[in-house]
mmCIF file of C-alpha atoms in Angstrom:
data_model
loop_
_atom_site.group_PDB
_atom_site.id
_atom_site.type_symbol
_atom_site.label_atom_id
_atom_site.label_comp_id
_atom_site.label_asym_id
_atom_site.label_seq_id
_atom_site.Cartn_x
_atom_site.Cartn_y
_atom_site.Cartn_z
ATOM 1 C CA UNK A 1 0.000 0.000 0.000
ATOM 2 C CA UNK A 2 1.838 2.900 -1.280
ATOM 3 C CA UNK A 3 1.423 6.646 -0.253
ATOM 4 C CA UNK A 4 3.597 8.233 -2.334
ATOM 5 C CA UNK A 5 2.588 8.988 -5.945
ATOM 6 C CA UNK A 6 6.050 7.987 -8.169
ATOM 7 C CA UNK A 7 4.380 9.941 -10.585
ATOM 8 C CA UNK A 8 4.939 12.540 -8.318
ATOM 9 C CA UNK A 9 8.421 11.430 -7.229
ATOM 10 C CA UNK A 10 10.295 9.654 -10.376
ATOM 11 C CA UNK A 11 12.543 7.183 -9.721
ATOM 12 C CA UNK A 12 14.494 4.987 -11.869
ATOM 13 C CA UNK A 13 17.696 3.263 -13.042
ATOM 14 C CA UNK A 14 20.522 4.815 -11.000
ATOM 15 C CA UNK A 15 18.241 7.397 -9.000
ATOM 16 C CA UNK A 16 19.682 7.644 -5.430
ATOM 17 C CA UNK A 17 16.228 7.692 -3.058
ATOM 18 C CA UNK A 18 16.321 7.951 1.102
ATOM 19 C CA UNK A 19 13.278 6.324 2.322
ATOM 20 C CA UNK A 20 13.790 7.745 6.274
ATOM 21 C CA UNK A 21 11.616 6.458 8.886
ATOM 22 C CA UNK A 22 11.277 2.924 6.351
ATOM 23 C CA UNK A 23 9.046 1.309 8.895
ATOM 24 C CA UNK A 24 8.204 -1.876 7.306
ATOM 25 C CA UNK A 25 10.071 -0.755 3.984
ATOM 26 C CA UNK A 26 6.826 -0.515 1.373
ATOM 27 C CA UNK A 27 8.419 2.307 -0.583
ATOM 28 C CA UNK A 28 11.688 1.333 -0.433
ATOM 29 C CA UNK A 29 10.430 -2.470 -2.196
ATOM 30 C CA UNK A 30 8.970 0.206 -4.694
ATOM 31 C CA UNK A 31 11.943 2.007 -5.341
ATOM 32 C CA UNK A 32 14.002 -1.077 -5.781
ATOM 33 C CA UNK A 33 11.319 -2.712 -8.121
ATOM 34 C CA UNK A 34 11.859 0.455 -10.978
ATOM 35 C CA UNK A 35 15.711 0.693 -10.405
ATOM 36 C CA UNK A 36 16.991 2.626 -7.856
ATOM 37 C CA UNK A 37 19.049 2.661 -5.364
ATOM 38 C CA UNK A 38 17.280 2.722 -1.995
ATOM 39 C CA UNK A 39 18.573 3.633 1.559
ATOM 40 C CA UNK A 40 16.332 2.140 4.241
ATOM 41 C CA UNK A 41 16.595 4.189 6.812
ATOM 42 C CA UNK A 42 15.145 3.737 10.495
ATOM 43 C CA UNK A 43 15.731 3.526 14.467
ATOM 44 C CA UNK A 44 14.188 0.229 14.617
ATOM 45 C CA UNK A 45 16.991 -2.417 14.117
ATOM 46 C CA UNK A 46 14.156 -5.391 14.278
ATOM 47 C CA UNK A 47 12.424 -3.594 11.232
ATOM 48 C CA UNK A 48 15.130 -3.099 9.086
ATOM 49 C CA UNK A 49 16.049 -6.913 9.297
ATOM 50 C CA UNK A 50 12.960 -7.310 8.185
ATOM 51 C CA UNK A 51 13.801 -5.405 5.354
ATOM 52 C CA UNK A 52 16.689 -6.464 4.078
ATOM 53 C CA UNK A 53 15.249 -9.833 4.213
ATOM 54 C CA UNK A 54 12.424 -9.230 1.750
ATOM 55 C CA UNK A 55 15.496 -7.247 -0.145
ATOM 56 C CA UNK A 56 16.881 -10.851 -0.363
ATOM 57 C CA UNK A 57 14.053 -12.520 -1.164
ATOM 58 C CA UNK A 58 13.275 -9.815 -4.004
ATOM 59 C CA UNK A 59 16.443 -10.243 -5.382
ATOM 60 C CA UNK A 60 16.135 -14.280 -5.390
ATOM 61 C CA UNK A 61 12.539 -13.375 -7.445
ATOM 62 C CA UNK A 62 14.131 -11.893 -9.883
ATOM 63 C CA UNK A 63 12.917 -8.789 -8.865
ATOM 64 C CA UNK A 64 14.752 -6.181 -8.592
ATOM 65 C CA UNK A 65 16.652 -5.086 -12.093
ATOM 66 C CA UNK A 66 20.258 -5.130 -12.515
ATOM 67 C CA UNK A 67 22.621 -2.516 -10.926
ATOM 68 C CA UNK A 68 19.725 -1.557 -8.969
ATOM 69 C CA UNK A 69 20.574 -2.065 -5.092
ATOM 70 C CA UNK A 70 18.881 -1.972 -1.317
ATOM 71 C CA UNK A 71 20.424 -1.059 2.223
ATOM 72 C CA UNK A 72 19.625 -0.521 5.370
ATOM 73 C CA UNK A 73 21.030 1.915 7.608
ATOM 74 C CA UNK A 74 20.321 2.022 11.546
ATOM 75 C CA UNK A 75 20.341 5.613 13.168
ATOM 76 C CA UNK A 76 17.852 8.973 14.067
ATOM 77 C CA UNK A 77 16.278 11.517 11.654
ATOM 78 C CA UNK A 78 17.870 14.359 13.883
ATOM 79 C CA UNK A 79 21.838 13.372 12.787
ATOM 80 C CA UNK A 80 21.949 11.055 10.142
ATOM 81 C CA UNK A 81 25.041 9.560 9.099
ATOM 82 C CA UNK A 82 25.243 10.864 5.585
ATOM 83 C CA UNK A 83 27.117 13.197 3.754
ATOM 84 C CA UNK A 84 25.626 16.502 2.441
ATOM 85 C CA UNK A 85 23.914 16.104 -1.333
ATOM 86 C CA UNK A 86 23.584 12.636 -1.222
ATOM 87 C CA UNK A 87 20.579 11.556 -2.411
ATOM 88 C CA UNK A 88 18.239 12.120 -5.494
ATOM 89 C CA UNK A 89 15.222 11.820 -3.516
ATOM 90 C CA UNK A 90 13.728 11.526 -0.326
ATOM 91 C CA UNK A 91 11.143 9.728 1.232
ATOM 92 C CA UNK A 92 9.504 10.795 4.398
ATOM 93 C CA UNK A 93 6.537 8.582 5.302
ATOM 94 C CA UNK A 94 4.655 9.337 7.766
ATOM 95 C CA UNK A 95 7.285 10.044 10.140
ATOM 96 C CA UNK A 96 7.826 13.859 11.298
ATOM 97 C CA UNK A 97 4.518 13.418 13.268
ATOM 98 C CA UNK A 98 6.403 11.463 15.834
ATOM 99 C CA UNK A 99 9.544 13.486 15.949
ATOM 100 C CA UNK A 100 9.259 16.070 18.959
ATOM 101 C CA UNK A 101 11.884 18.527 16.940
ATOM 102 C CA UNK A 102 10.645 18.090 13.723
ATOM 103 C CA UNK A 103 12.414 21.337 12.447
ATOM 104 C CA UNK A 104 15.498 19.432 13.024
ATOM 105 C CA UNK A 105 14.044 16.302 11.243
ATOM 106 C CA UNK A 106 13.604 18.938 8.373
ATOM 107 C CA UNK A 107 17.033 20.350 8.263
ATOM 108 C CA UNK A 108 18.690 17.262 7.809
ATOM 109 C CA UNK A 109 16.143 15.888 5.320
ATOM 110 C CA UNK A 110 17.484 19.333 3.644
ATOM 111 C CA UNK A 111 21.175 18.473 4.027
ATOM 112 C CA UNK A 112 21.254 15.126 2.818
ATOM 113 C CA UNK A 113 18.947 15.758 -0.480
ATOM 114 C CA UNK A 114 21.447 17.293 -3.767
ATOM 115 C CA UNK A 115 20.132 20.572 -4.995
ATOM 116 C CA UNK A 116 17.738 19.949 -7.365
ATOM 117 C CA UNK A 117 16.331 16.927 -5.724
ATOM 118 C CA UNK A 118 12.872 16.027 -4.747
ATOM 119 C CA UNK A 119 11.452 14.922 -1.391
ATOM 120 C CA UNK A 120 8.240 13.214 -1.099
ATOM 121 C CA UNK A 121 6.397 14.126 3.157
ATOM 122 C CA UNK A 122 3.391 11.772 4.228
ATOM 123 C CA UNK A 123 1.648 12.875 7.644
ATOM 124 C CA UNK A 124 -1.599 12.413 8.852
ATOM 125 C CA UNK A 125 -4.338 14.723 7.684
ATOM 126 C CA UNK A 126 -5.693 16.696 9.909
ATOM 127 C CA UNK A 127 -9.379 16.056 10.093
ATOM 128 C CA UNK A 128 -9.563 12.483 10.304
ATOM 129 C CA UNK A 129 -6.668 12.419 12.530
ATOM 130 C CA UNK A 130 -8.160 15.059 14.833
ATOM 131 C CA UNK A 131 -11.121 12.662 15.213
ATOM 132 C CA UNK A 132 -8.639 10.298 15.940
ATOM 133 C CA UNK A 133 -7.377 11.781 18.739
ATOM 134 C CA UNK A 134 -11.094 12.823 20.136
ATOM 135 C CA UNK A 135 -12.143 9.260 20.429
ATOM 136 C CA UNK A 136 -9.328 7.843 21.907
ATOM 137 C CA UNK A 137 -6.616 9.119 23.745
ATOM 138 C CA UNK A 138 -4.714 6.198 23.784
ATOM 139 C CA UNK A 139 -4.345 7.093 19.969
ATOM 140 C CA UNK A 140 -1.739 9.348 20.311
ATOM 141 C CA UNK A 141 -0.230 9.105 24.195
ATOM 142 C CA UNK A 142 1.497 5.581 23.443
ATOM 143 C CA UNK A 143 5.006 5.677 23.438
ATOM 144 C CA UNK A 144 6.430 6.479 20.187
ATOM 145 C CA UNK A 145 3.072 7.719 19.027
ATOM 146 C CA UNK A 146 2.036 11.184 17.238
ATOM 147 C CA UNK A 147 2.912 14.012 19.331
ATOM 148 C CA UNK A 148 1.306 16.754 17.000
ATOM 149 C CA UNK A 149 -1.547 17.725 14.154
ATOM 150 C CA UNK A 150 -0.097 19.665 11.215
ATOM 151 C CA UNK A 151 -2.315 21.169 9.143
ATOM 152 C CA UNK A 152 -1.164 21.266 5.623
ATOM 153 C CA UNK A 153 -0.328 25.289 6.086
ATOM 154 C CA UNK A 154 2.014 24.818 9.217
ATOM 155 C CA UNK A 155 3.606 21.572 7.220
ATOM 156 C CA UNK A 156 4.497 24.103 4.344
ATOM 157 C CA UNK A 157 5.359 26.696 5.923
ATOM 158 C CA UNK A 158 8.055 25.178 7.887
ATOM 159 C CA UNK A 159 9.609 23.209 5.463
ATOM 160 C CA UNK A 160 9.275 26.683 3.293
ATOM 161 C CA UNK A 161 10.815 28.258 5.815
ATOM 162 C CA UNK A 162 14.025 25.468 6.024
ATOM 163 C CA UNK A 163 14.609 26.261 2.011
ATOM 164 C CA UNK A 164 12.373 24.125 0.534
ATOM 165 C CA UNK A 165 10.323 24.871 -2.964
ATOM 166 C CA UNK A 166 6.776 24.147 -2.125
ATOM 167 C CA UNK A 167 5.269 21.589 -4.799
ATOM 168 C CA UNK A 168 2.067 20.212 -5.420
ATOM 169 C CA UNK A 169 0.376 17.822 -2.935
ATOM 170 C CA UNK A 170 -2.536 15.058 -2.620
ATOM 171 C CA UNK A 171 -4.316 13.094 -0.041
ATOM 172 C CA UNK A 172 -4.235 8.979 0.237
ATOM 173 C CA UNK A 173 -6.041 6.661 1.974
ATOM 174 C CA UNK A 174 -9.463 7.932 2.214
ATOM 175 C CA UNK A 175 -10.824 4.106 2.773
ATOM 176 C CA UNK A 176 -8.531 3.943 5.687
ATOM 177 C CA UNK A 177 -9.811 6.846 8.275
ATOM 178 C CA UNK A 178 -13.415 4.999 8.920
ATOM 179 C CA UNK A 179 -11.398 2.340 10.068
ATOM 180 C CA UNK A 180 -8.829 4.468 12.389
ATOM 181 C CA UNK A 181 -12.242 6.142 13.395
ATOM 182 C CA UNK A 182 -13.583 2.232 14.279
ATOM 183 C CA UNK A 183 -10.403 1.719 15.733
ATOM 184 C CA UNK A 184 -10.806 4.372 18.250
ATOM 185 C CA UNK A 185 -13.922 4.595 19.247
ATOM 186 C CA UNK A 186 -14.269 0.471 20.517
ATOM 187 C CA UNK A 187 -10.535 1.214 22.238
ATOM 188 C CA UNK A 188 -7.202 1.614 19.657
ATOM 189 C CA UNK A 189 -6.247 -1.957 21.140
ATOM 190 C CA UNK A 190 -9.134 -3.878 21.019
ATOM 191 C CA UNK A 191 -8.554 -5.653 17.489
ATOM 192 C CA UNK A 192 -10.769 -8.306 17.925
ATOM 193 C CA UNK A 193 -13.988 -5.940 18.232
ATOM 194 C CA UNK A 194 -16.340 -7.956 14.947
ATOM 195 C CA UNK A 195 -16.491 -4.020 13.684
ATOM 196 C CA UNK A 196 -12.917 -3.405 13.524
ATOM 197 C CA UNK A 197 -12.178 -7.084 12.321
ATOM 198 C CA UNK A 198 -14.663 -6.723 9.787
ATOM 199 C CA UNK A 199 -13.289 -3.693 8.111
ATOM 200 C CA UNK A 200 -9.564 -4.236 8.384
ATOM 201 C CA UNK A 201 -10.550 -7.569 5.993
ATOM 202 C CA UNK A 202 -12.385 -5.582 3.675
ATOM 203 C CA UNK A 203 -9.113 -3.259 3.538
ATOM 204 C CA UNK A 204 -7.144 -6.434 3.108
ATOM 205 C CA UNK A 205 -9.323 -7.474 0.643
ATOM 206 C CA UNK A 206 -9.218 -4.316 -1.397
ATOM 207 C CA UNK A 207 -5.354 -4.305 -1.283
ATOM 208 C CA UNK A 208 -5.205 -7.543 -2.872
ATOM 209 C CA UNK A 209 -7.702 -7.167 -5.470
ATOM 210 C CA UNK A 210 -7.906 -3.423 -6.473
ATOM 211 C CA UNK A 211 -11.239 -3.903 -7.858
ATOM 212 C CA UNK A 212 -12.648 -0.949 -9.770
ATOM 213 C CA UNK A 213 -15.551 0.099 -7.004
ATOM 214 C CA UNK A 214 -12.917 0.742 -4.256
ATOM 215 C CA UNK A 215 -10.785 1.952 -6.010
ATOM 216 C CA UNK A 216 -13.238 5.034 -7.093
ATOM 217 C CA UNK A 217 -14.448 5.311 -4.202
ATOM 218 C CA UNK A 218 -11.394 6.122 -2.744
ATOM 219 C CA UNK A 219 -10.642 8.520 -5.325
ATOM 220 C CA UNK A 220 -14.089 10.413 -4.257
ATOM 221 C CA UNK A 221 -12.768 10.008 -0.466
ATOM 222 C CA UNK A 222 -9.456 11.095 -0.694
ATOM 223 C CA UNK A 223 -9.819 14.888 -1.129
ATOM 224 C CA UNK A 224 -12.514 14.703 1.978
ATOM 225 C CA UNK A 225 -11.230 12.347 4.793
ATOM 226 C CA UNK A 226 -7.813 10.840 3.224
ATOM 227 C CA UNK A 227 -5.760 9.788 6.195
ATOM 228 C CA UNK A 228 -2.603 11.084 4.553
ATOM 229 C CA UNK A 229 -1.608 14.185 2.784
ATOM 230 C CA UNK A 230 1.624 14.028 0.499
ATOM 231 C CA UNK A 231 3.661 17.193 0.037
ATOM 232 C CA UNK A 232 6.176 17.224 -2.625
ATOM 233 C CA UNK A 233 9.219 19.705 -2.465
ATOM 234 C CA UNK A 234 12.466 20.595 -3.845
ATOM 235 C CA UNK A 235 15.467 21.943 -2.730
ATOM 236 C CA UNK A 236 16.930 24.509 -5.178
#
């Protein structure tokens, strides 16, 4: 389930692409499957085995084409261990939510990106994640969990502020928030409520099979109550 529109964010043979704050690695497996060369990047050590497992197992698929390559790297969004300029692009997926200094997050995502490169930021949209955080407080106390609501003005405006060119943006997931919205209101934890159960199979379902309804409907949803908003910039 991708976020980020590669439309939006071109990548190809020999393309050097940061996907910080990798998570379970779903861009970076995209990256890699058109040719580029993709940094996994993350804190949590047990994650990016995970990742450089399915690398392997891509790889032994015959998946990924030649001289393209996958790493992971251990280490924090506030000092990364790169040098300045390094990559083509950048991917920041849903990550500067949880980052208590995200202007810091920002200035290195700025240092480590050439001029002229692109960066791709997923956070949580505001509506449906304000909801979120009305029906459940457990939502966003948890250790490690979202310690703010940007609004898509404040997210420009401080990246704007850091250096970056403002691009275009879009919203994702609009199939997803009824089901954060489930989520919290029966109790964040409780997954085997029938409601919450229930839905999270038909989103299973509709990842696997794409059919055409869901996949308008979520194109009617997304500008309303998508659950992300993607914000494309540049650095000059």
């Amino acid at each position: 389930m991708l976020t980020v529109d590669f439309a939006r964010l071109p990548v190809g043979p020999g393309t050097r692409v940061l996907d910080l704050g990798c998570g379970g690695g779903r861009h970076a497996f995209e990256v890699l499957r058109r040719g580029g060369n993709v940094t996994a990047f993350d804190m949590d050590q047990a994650e990016l085995d995970s990742v450089a497992a399915m690398f392997a197992a891509m790889d032994k698929a015959g998946e990924v084409p030649p001289d393209a390559t996958g790493e992971t790297v251990q280490g924090t969004a506030l000092d990364m261990p790169f040098e300045d300029g390094t990559f083509d692009r950048v991917i920041a997926a849903e990550v500067l939510e949880h980052i208590p200094d995200d202007m810091a997050a920002m200035r290195e995502l700025f240092r480590v990106l050439k001029s002229g490169g692109t960066a791709a930021i997923t956070v949580p949209s505001f509506l449906p994640e304000r909801i979120c955080w009305a029906l459940d407080e457990d939502y966003h106390t948890a250790p490690g969990g979202h310690v703010r609501i940007y609004t898509l003005a404040e997210l420009s405006a401080k990246l704007k502020s850091i250096g970056f060119e403002i691009g275009p943006h879009h919203h994702a997931h609009g199939l997803h928030a009824p089901y954060w919205w489930i989520k919290c209101a029966v109790g964040v934890n409780n997954d085997d409520h029938p409601l919450a159960k229930a839905y999270h199979e038909l989103l299973v379902w509709d990842i696997m099979k794409r059919p055409a309804a869901t996949r308008i409907a979520e194109a009617l949803l997304n500008p309303v109550i998508g659950k992300s908003v993607v914000l494309y910039v540049k650095k000059p």
